[in-house]
Amino acid sequence: MHTISELQQLIENAVSKVEYPAHPSRLYEPISYIMKLGGKRIRPALLILSTELFNTDLLKEAIEAALAIETFHNFTLIHDDIMDNAPLRRGQDTVHIKWGVNNAILSGDVMMVEANKHLTKLPVEVLKDALACFNLTAQGVCEGQQLDMEFEQRKDVTIPEYLNMIRLKTAVLVGGAMKLGAIVAGADAEDADLLYKFGENFGIAFQLQDDILDVYGDPLKFGKQVGGDIISNKQTFMLLKLKEIAVAADLTALEELSLQSDYPSKIRSITDLYNQYDIRNIAASEMQKSLDIAFEALARVNVDTARKAELTALAKLLMNREH
Amino acid sequence: MHTISELQQLIENAVSKVEYPAHPSRLYEPISYIMKLGGKRIRPALLILSTELFNTDLLKEAIEAALAIETFHNFTLIHDDIMDNAPLRRGQDTVHIKWGVNNAILSGDVMMVEANKHLTKLPVEVLKDALACFNLTAQGVCEGQQLDMEFEQRKDVTIPEYLNMIRLKTAVLVGGAMKLGAIVAGADAEDADLLYKFGENFGIAFQLQDDILDVYGDPLKFGKQVGGDIISNKQTFMLLKLKEIAVAADLTALEELSLQSDYPSKIRSITDLYNQYDIRNIAASEMQKSLDIAFEALARVNVDTARKAELTALAKLLMNREH
């Protein structure tokens, strides 16, 4: 069983060794570009750890599945960045800024094919289950992105709707990666589903933590701009909860603040409102609820507790991040 | 073995019976919309005929593979229409006009997943080969679209480059559909590859015929605007051949004509140049070359000639079209 840092090394090696065709270069260069921009490689690491829970002799297979998930994830980043009109990804130009929108659409499309090519290398005994898991996961992610876009146009998004959106957009892929890891190992369906449940709920918790860190993160450690969600009036858990419980006068103030162009002042004022209504703790307790469901599911996975140590350690490391 | 009109009925039925999730409706409505816009359903019909060359008891399986190919094809239409900024598809609004670009990107993405879901229903014995064939095909189509976009920016495209581009953008999918049909039937690799060769070369011939019909088609029967390629200065086989053999004075005239905004006059003048250099016959003979390779490959497929009758009939019908 690999440690987390060994895994990250393995994944970086595997990513750097994937060869794409040389021509047409403008189709394939964006793939290498985004795949090598880095990121935390959380999904592939969780996938490989899920395989190794059951069988440590399937590293090659687990890595192919991990590359499928990581390639799919990066494909969604390219297309999401077009839809969100985002200029930067991990501090670098987004693909559509560097190569143009049309090229970014098409390179994304061919990445979906590349993801499926990795999957197709899996042993035939697990192939059908692996594909079914991957397809369901990919479909959920698309639905999540669709809801995210629609919510930007709506003023009446509820907290259950928001939680369902982040479940689809973010958490399903974490759950799907872990279930895929279990499928690669030939785990039984119940254990694979428990790992899905762990991943999905862990993914929700991770996103809620992201919402919290956007407001309360250490600017030196948080990967994105602290207050970015506030500046863009993003309907996060924090904002939706505040709107749910704030008194009318504060709602009016919030409405006015949403138009404010002095961003440091906007961030300060809205953070004050969050503090006043204890939103940080409410969000943290919502996050804890998902974490509890996640770890309860992990506890029920039918392997020795000792084998779960690396998985638990990675999950705890991720939840203690300040970035 | 089904006749061509039975096949078309089967395919329309199968397309209309596919159920997509109801929500988010804006994600899935465009899929039903484009899938039901019609079209000639050439690829799925050729796929099913390819299966039935070898085995007539696999209709259900052949239809799943045919739906995968038709769904993939329509996904590429949605994304191509965005890239080409096309307002109309089969006489109706394109998806990005009706639902917006972001929605069109995302509905296209989820169609790729739907295509893979159809494939995943194939029997496990043929699944790995079917996926490999599908992935290679899908990759080729993306490469073809990339080259097509790049050629629009270039003035030095050669005829071999053009033929390679239409091979990838159009013909690979015809070949891939037919090979997939053979794989579904459990045909041996040599026969599957011969059907690929038939389809690929037939596809090239079909596209060359399209280039010819754009100039010489009957306006009442040709599905698109006759002269559409001329108006948009599209670098078709016709134009590239003319540029290759025309004398300097005619090249200068052509250059000036490319800027002309009186379209009927532009069409007349450029058609005159085509006539003068016998471009129609040159293109027809290039087309015939591909057809000969195609039918030679079909002749070598190891089944009774009588079984090939429907396939031959469909191919001849398609090549005698005026639309």
XYZ file of C-alpha atoms in Angstrom:
646
model
C 0.000 0.000 0.000
C 1.359 3.373 -1.007
C 1.704 6.416 1.183
C 0.129 9.657 0.055
C 3.388 11.203 -1.107
C 4.323 8.029 -3.009
C 0.926 8.147 -4.662
C 1.313 11.746 -5.715
C 4.665 10.913 -7.252
C 3.130 7.926 -9.057
C 0.313 10.053 -10.438
C 2.606 12.857 -11.588
C 4.797 10.285 -13.332
C 1.816 8.632 -14.967
C 0.388 11.974 -16.134
C 3.714 13.060 -17.576
C 4.183 9.770 -19.420
C 0.872 9.818 -21.315
C 1.616 10.480 -24.949
C -0.821 12.305 -27.196
C -0.506 12.382 -30.972
C 1.793 15.099 -32.311
C -0.723 16.305 -34.931
C -2.825 18.359 -35.186
C -0.660 20.049 -32.557
C -3.254 22.680 -31.650
C -5.697 19.916 -30.775
C -3.371 18.033 -28.453
C -1.127 20.731 -26.929
C -3.937 22.074 -24.714
C -4.358 18.597 -23.232
C -0.729 18.332 -22.123
C -0.919 21.947 -20.964
C -3.876 21.518 -18.625
C -2.890 18.033 -17.454
C 0.486 19.391 -16.361
C -0.863 22.512 -14.649
C -0.951 20.391 -11.543
C -3.645 20.524 -8.937
C -3.901 18.341 -5.897
C -4.659 15.096 -7.817
C -7.162 14.260 -5.097
C -9.441 12.124 -7.273
C -6.775 9.837 -8.739
C -5.135 9.467 -5.306
C -8.439 8.478 -3.718
C -9.094 6.090 -6.593
C -5.785 4.274 -6.209
C -6.187 4.118 -2.419
C -9.639 2.597 -2.987
C -8.154 -0.112 -5.184
C -5.403 -0.760 -2.647
C -7.938 -1.197 0.138
C -8.800 -4.511 -1.517
C -5.798 -5.456 -3.605
C -2.309 -4.001 -3.764
C -1.304 -5.916 -6.903
C -3.342 -3.865 -9.341
C -1.394 -0.639 -9.481
C -1.139 -0.573 -13.272
C -4.887 -0.994 -13.658
C -5.656 1.518 -10.920
C -3.398 4.055 -12.616
C -5.265 3.671 -15.928
C -8.568 4.262 -14.155
C -7.015 7.184 -12.273
C -5.827 8.705 -15.562
C -9.340 8.318 -16.973
C -10.794 10.241 -14.028
C -8.079 12.913 -14.017
C -8.372 13.398 -17.791
C -12.143 13.683 -17.552
C -11.811 16.147 -14.658
C -9.423 18.345 -16.625
C -11.702 18.181 -19.675
C -14.536 19.567 -17.538
C -12.220 22.343 -16.340
C -11.522 23.423 -19.932
C -15.208 23.538 -20.849
C -16.303 25.065 -17.518
C -13.717 27.817 -17.926
C -15.227 28.675 -21.327
C -18.743 28.775 -19.879
C -17.624 30.787 -16.851
C -15.532 33.105 -19.033
C -12.627 32.479 -16.653
C -9.254 33.950 -17.639
C -7.140 31.996 -15.159
C -6.839 28.407 -14.007
C -4.296 27.585 -11.306
C -2.754 30.995 -11.858
C -2.141 30.374 -15.577
C -4.061 31.344 -18.727
C -7.079 29.138 -19.330
C -7.055 27.029 -22.490
C -9.609 29.214 -24.308
C -7.529 32.317 -23.553
C -4.392 30.655 -24.880
C -5.847 28.770 -27.875
C -9.259 30.370 -28.476
C -12.748 29.144 -27.632
C -13.219 26.847 -30.636
C -9.955 25.095 -29.988
C -10.800 24.758 -26.308
C -14.161 23.159 -27.123
C -12.545 20.648 -29.444
C -9.551 19.814 -27.254
C -12.004 19.206 -24.438
C -14.024 16.892 -26.656
C -11.004 14.831 -27.600
C -9.994 14.631 -23.923
C -13.274 12.847 -23.247
C -12.152 10.310 -25.846
C -8.724 10.085 -24.193
C -10.400 9.425 -20.847
C -12.390 6.588 -22.405
C -9.231 5.202 -24.000
C -7.650 4.855 -20.566
C -10.749 3.069 -19.280
C -10.795 0.703 -22.232
C -7.401 -0.631 -21.119
C -8.974 -2.121 -17.986
C -9.303 -5.921 -17.814
C -12.428 -7.122 -19.541
C -13.767 -8.690 -16.311
C -14.277 -5.278 -14.742
C -14.794 -3.243 -17.909
C -18.581 -3.133 -18.012
C -18.954 -2.098 -14.371
C -16.138 0.414 -14.741
C -17.780 2.013 -17.780
C -21.199 2.123 -16.127
C -19.674 3.835 -13.098
C -17.694 6.283 -15.231
C -20.636 7.169 -17.477
C -22.981 7.771 -14.554
C -20.329 9.909 -12.911
C -19.653 11.943 -16.056
C -23.366 12.484 -16.569
C -23.768 13.729 -12.987
C -20.916 16.204 -13.420
C -22.556 17.649 -16.556
C -25.862 17.965 -14.703
C -24.092 19.749 -11.857
C -22.490 22.257 -14.206
C -25.862 22.857 -15.865
C -27.495 23.556 -12.471
C -24.585 25.805 -11.475
C -25.128 27.894 -14.626
C -28.884 28.034 -14.090
C -28.491 29.061 -10.448
C -26.491 32.109 -11.544
C -29.653 33.394 -13.197
C -31.931 32.617 -10.267
C -32.574 34.506 -7.030
C -34.566 31.780 -5.293
C -32.027 28.970 -4.993
C -32.635 26.987 -1.798
C -29.979 25.356 0.356
C -31.123 21.800 -0.547
C -30.883 22.783 -4.228
C -27.410 24.168 -3.639
C -26.286 21.024 -1.818
C -27.626 18.909 -4.676
C -25.789 21.071 -7.202
C -22.414 20.750 -5.444
C -23.096 17.058 -4.975
C -23.432 16.661 -8.733
C -20.802 19.147 -9.826
C -18.078 18.145 -7.371
C -18.903 15.265 -5.078
C -20.179 12.699 -7.603
C -16.749 12.682 -9.250
C -15.019 11.985 -5.925
C -17.500 9.195 -5.189
C -17.273 7.881 -8.743
C -13.464 7.832 -8.602
C -13.497 5.819 -5.396
C -16.155 3.396 -6.628
C -14.153 2.958 -9.816
C -11.097 2.152 -7.717
C -13.087 -0.507 -5.881
C -14.421 -1.926 -9.157
C -10.878 -2.204 -10.526
C -10.003 -4.237 -7.446
C -12.973 -6.537 -7.992
C -14.531 -5.466 -4.670
C -18.098 -6.576 -4.114
C -20.893 -4.175 -5.059
C -21.753 -3.297 -1.471
C -18.214 -2.202 -0.654
C -17.949 -0.294 -3.928
C -21.169 1.545 -3.067
C -19.949 2.329 0.443
C -16.829 3.875 -1.031
C -19.034 5.854 -3.404
C -20.983 7.093 -0.391
C -17.785 8.011 1.411
C -16.488 9.899 -1.621
C -19.719 11.688 -2.371
C -20.185 12.941 1.175
C -16.521 13.733 1.546
C -16.790 15.718 -1.692
C -19.722 17.728 -0.352
C -17.788 18.440 2.839
C -14.765 19.462 0.785
C -16.826 21.949 -1.229
C -18.456 23.382 1.894
C -14.989 23.849 3.334
C -14.065 25.673 0.131
C -17.026 27.993 0.682
C -15.824 28.675 4.219
C -12.182 29.173 3.225
C -13.224 31.689 0.577
C -14.280 33.923 3.460
C -12.060 32.811 6.319
C -9.036 31.268 4.623
C -5.495 32.543 5.109
C -4.768 34.697 2.039
C -1.202 33.410 2.026
C -2.301 29.774 1.938
C -5.666 29.728 0.131
C -5.023 28.929 -3.542
C -7.629 31.367 -4.777
C -8.351 34.983 -3.913
C -9.924 35.160 -0.452
C -13.295 36.875 -0.858
C -13.543 35.829 -4.528
C -17.014 34.388 -3.981
C -18.100 37.545 -2.164
C -16.839 39.819 -4.940
C -18.720 37.839 -7.587
C -21.891 37.484 -5.479
C -21.563 33.726 -5.812
C -24.456 31.911 -4.202
C -22.461 29.699 -1.872
C -23.760 27.906 1.208
C -22.583 30.921 3.225
C -24.583 33.448 1.230
C -27.698 31.291 0.925
C -27.733 30.626 4.680
C -27.271 34.322 5.439
C -30.191 35.176 3.129
C -32.275 32.538 4.855
C -31.820 33.832 8.383
C -30.958 37.531 8.111
C -33.506 40.130 9.208
C -35.041 42.409 6.577
C -32.722 45.353 7.262
C -29.653 43.185 6.818
C -31.085 41.690 3.623
C -31.494 45.196 2.252
C -27.932 46.016 3.261
C -26.776 42.805 1.566
C -28.634 43.716 -1.614
C -26.854 47.091 -1.678
C -23.494 45.514 -0.890
C -23.876 43.168 -3.861
C -23.548 46.203 -6.137
C -20.573 47.723 -4.334
C -17.469 48.154 -6.441
C -15.047 48.839 -3.581
C -14.140 45.198 -3.149
C -12.081 45.319 0.078
C -14.940 47.183 1.744
C -17.508 44.785 0.233
C -15.572 41.798 1.575
C -15.283 43.358 5.037
C -18.961 44.283 5.254
C -20.288 40.943 4.098
C -17.844 39.075 6.332
C -19.191 41.170 9.224
C -22.687 39.960 8.364
C -21.471 36.355 8.258
C -19.876 36.854 11.680
C -23.006 38.451 13.074
C -25.142 35.450 12.055
C -22.527 32.837 12.981
C -22.561 31.538 9.393
C -19.076 30.053 9.711
C -20.179 27.682 12.460
C -23.434 26.811 10.713
C -21.483 25.917 7.567
C -18.906 23.991 9.595
C -21.646 21.977 11.215
C -23.224 21.222 7.815
C -19.775 20.137 6.665
C -19.354 17.949 9.731
C -22.702 16.274 8.987
C -21.416 15.178 5.566
C -18.091 14.094 7.037
C -19.866 11.949 9.611
C -21.898 10.197 6.899
C -18.707 9.715 4.905
C -16.656 8.152 7.687
C -19.574 6.030 8.821
C -19.739 4.542 5.326
C -15.971 4.004 5.290
C -16.167 2.217 8.641
C -18.629 -0.256 7.119
C -16.348 -1.184 4.206
C -15.515 -4.813 4.770
C -11.706 -4.669 5.109
C -9.431 -4.445 8.167
C -9.435 -1.004 9.762
C -5.645 -0.966 9.466
C -5.935 -1.021 5.671
C -8.026 2.144 5.796
C -5.283 4.153 7.498
C -3.883 5.860 4.362
C -7.350 6.735 3.091
C -8.347 8.180 6.445
C -5.072 10.076 6.668
C -5.526 11.612 3.202
C -9.121 12.583 3.952
C -8.100 14.232 7.227
C -5.178 15.995 5.564
C -7.524 17.399 2.928
C -10.023 18.587 5.502
C -7.323 20.339 7.529
C -6.039 22.234 4.524
C -5.988 25.980 4.489
C -5.806 26.033 0.706
C -31.805 -9.067 -43.446
C -33.615 -5.757 -43.505
C -34.313 -3.629 -46.524
C -33.191 -0.029 -46.523
C -36.637 1.379 -45.811
C -37.209 -1.131 -43.001
C -33.879 -0.076 -41.548
C -34.740 3.586 -41.655
C -37.997 2.862 -39.861
C -36.133 0.813 -37.258
C -33.643 3.595 -36.672
C -36.296 6.314 -36.394
C -38.165 4.139 -33.895
C -35.041 3.481 -31.894
C -34.082 7.170 -31.859
C -37.550 8.222 -30.760
C -37.621 5.650 -27.960
C -34.395 6.697 -26.258
C -35.285 8.362 -22.974
C -33.156 11.088 -21.481
C -33.559 12.306 -17.902
C -36.202 15.007 -17.433
C -33.935 17.268 -15.366
C -32.138 19.540 -15.809
C -34.421 20.037 -18.793
C -32.183 22.567 -20.527
C -29.377 20.008 -20.530
C -31.398 17.210 -22.108
C -33.934 18.988 -24.365
C -31.276 19.913 -26.955
C -30.387 16.230 -27.277
C -33.918 15.171 -28.176
C -34.173 18.229 -30.411
C -31.129 17.484 -32.553
C -31.640 13.710 -32.553
C -35.132 14.218 -33.953
C -34.164 16.783 -36.595
C -33.732 13.823 -38.862
C -31.040 13.482 -41.447
C -30.433 10.509 -43.668
C -29.305 8.171 -40.848
C -26.641 6.850 -43.195
C -24.181 5.819 -40.529
C -26.558 3.779 -38.356
C -28.070 2.134 -41.467
C -24.625 1.129 -42.744
C -23.730 -0.120 -39.274
C -26.774 -2.386 -39.012
C -26.269 -3.667 -42.553
C -22.673 -4.475 -41.628
C -23.837 -6.529 -38.654
C -26.431 -8.297 -40.819
C -23.800 -9.252 -43.372
C -22.564 -11.745 -40.790
C -25.456 -12.351 -38.433
C -29.121 -11.373 -38.662
C -29.933 -12.329 -35.066
C -28.213 -9.376 -33.436
C -30.572 -6.532 -34.266
C -30.918 -5.335 -30.678
C -27.152 -5.153 -30.264
C -26.653 -3.526 -33.667
C -29.235 -0.884 -32.794
C -27.411 0.015 -29.569
C -24.178 0.438 -31.503
C -26.056 2.422 -34.171
C -27.495 4.721 -31.501
C -23.999 5.237 -30.105
C -22.726 6.309 -33.534
C -25.769 8.486 -34.322
C -25.617 10.156 -30.895
C -21.910 10.813 -31.294
C -22.493 12.191 -34.803
C -25.180 14.581 -33.575
C -22.972 15.660 -30.682
C -20.291 16.661 -33.190
C -22.918 18.598 -35.155
C -23.826 20.648 -32.066
C -20.208 21.522 -31.307
C -19.246 22.045 -34.966
C -22.167 24.448 -35.380
C -20.859 26.504 -32.457
C -17.346 26.581 -33.932
C -18.655 27.407 -37.424
C -21.061 30.002 -36.025
C -23.821 28.292 -38.031
C -27.375 29.577 -37.488
C -29.170 26.678 -39.190
C -28.977 22.898 -39.158
C -31.330 20.962 -41.400
C -33.346 24.124 -41.907
C -33.920 24.645 -38.182
C -32.212 26.778 -35.542
C -28.947 25.279 -34.340
C -28.761 24.277 -30.677
C -26.547 27.221 -29.694
C -28.989 29.649 -31.327
C -31.915 28.100 -29.486
C -30.319 27.451 -26.087
C -27.147 29.572 -26.081
C -23.511 28.602 -26.569
C -22.804 27.444 -23.013
C -25.801 25.174 -23.005
C -24.843 23.815 -26.413
C -21.320 23.001 -25.211
C -22.649 21.163 -22.169
C -25.474 19.296 -23.936
C -22.905 18.159 -26.470
C -20.650 16.936 -23.687
C -23.396 14.907 -22.082
C -24.299 13.428 -25.499
C -20.813 11.971 -25.645
C -21.642 10.251 -22.368
C -24.987 9.075 -23.790
C -23.162 7.628 -26.799
C -20.871 5.699 -24.477
C -23.851 4.481 -22.467
C -25.298 2.884 -25.598
C -21.975 1.188 -26.305
C -21.687 -0.099 -22.763
C -24.864 -2.133 -23.335
C -23.049 -4.319 -25.877
C -22.230 -7.905 -24.859
C -19.015 -8.099 -22.890
C -17.415 -10.415 -25.490
C -17.329 -7.624 -28.076
C -17.119 -4.647 -25.715
C -13.390 -4.050 -25.713
C -13.070 -4.149 -29.512
C -16.199 -2.029 -29.891
C -14.834 0.623 -27.542
C -11.426 0.654 -29.200
C -13.094 1.127 -32.593
C -15.409 3.839 -31.290
C -12.652 5.759 -29.494
C -10.347 5.709 -32.494
C -13.213 6.878 -34.683
C -14.215 9.686 -32.322
C -10.614 10.826 -32.084
C -10.303 10.932 -35.872
C -13.446 13.033 -36.180
C -12.087 15.581 -33.689
C -8.795 15.717 -35.606
C -10.719 16.283 -38.833
C -12.676 19.182 -37.357
C -9.438 20.692 -36.051
C -7.842 20.498 -39.507
C -10.985 21.935 -41.097
C -10.784 24.953 -38.774
C -7.075 25.387 -39.393
C -7.518 25.174 -43.169
C -9.910 28.128 -43.046
C -6.971 30.259 -41.920
C -4.550 28.896 -44.527
C -4.064 29.741 -48.191
C -1.684 26.890 -49.007
C -3.865 23.825 -48.376
C -2.933 21.043 -50.794
C -5.307 18.484 -52.272
C -3.734 15.576 -50.344
C -4.185 17.613 -47.156
C -7.797 18.293 -48.078
C -8.467 14.635 -48.792
C -6.939 13.701 -45.447
C -9.100 16.298 -43.697
C -12.373 15.003 -45.196
C -11.192 11.475 -44.497
C -10.896 12.318 -40.808
C -13.865 14.652 -40.504
C -16.380 12.597 -42.472
C -15.135 9.269 -43.760
C -13.605 7.817 -40.586
C -17.035 7.879 -38.965
C -18.598 5.960 -41.867
C -15.770 3.422 -41.744
C -15.899 3.271 -37.944
C -19.665 2.698 -37.982
C -19.306 -0.206 -40.404
C -16.388 -1.754 -38.550
C -18.376 -1.432 -35.325
C -21.274 -3.244 -37.000
C -18.923 -6.065 -37.960
C -17.477 -6.195 -34.429
C -20.985 -6.484 -32.968
C -21.528 -9.485 -35.250
C -18.306 -11.099 -34.058
C -16.836 -10.911 -37.577
C -13.139 -11.678 -37.827
C -10.692 -8.789 -37.743
C -9.880 -8.957 -41.440
C -13.509 -8.621 -42.492
C -14.075 -5.844 -39.978
C -11.090 -3.973 -41.424
C -12.335 -4.491 -44.989
C -15.663 -2.960 -44.014
C -13.780 -0.090 -42.418
C -11.924 0.388 -45.697
C -15.181 0.278 -47.640
C -16.785 2.843 -45.338
C -13.813 5.173 -45.244
C -13.426 5.300 -49.003
C -17.158 5.465 -49.535
C -17.217 8.377 -47.093
C -14.525 10.219 -49.048
C -16.468 9.640 -52.279
C -19.643 10.865 -50.598
C -17.950 14.100 -49.479
C -16.441 14.670 -52.935
C -19.905 14.219 -54.378
C -21.134 16.817 -51.893
C -18.472 19.208 -53.177
C -19.671 18.598 -56.757
C -23.368 18.922 -55.890
C -22.713 22.233 -54.170
C -21.886 23.578 -57.633
C -23.872 21.347 -59.959
C -26.720 20.049 -57.807
C -30.381 20.631 -58.592
C -31.439 23.551 -56.369
C -34.832 21.879 -55.860
C -33.282 18.629 -54.663
C -29.967 19.560 -52.983
C -30.584 19.876 -49.231
C -28.337 22.888 -48.883
C -28.059 26.131 -50.855
C -26.436 25.397 -54.220
C -23.326 27.576 -54.428
C -23.048 27.779 -50.645
C -19.399 26.694 -50.749
C -18.690 29.236 -53.500
C -20.277 32.092 -51.565
C -18.238 31.285 -48.447
C -14.993 30.700 -50.408
C -14.854 27.228 -48.898
C -11.727 25.385 -49.920
C -13.355 22.307 -51.394
C -11.779 19.819 -53.781
C -13.280 21.880 -56.637
C -11.660 25.143 -55.569
C -8.307 23.596 -54.656
C -8.117 21.807 -58.005
C -9.002 24.986 -59.864
C -6.292 26.875 -57.987
C -3.842 24.108 -58.837
C -4.381 24.190 -62.598
C -5.698 27.633 -63.495
C -3.460 30.078 -65.387
C -2.290 33.240 -63.628
C -4.944 35.505 -65.136
C -7.742 33.202 -63.975
C -6.187 32.977 -60.526
C -6.239 36.763 -60.309
C -9.877 36.767 -61.445
C -10.645 34.134 -58.821
C -8.981 36.215 -56.142
C -11.181 39.193 -57.099
C -14.289 37.030 -57.290
C -13.685 35.792 -53.750
C -14.438 39.322 -52.538
C -17.538 39.824 -54.678
C -20.736 40.483 -52.758
C -23.160 39.941 -55.642
C -23.583 36.249 -54.884
C -25.552 35.094 -57.952
C -22.918 36.690 -60.177
C -20.099 35.233 -58.033
C -21.616 31.748 -58.340
C -22.029 32.110 -62.115
C -18.490 33.365 -62.675
C -16.777 30.754 -60.532
C -18.924 27.993 -62.054
C -17.777 29.224 -65.466
C -14.186 28.790 -64.336
C -14.958 25.277 -63.091
C -16.501 24.489 -66.486
C -13.567 25.947 -68.335
C -11.109 23.703 -66.467
C -13.344 20.632 -66.471
C -13.239 20.524 -62.689
C -16.488 18.593 -62.459
C -15.023 15.635 -64.337
C -11.751 15.783 -62.460
C -13.647 15.672 -59.166
C -15.909 12.899 -60.448
C -12.899 10.829 -61.410
C -11.322 11.389 -57.966
C -14.631 10.296 -56.476
C -14.679 7.218 -58.678
C -11.185 6.312 -57.502
C -12.391 6.187 -53.893
C -15.518 4.276 -54.894
C -13.434 1.676 -56.697
C -11.253 1.145 -53.621
C -14.415 0.910 -51.516
C -16.175 -1.689 -53.640
C -12.987 -3.673 -54.097
C -12.731 -3.953 -50.302
C -16.387 -4.944 -50.047
C -15.880 -7.642 -52.676
C -13.171 -9.154 -50.499
C -15.383 -9.422 -47.396
C -15.722 -13.119 -46.774
C -19.513 -13.601 -47.082
C -21.742 -14.607 -49.999
C -22.140 -11.871 -52.588
C -25.919 -12.218 -52.268
C -25.691 -11.054 -48.643
C -24.015 -7.849 -49.789
C -26.952 -6.825 -51.983
C -28.627 -4.438 -49.523
C -25.349 -2.770 -48.655
C -24.452 -2.330 -52.303
C -27.938 -1.024 -53.044
C -27.749 1.549 -50.250
C -24.303 2.687 -51.335
C -25.456 3.092 -54.934
C -28.606 4.905 -53.847
C -26.524 7.341 -51.826
C -24.128 7.949 -54.695
C -26.992 8.631 -57.100
C -28.564 11.213 -54.836
C -29.088 14.732 -55.976
C -29.355 15.969 -52.421
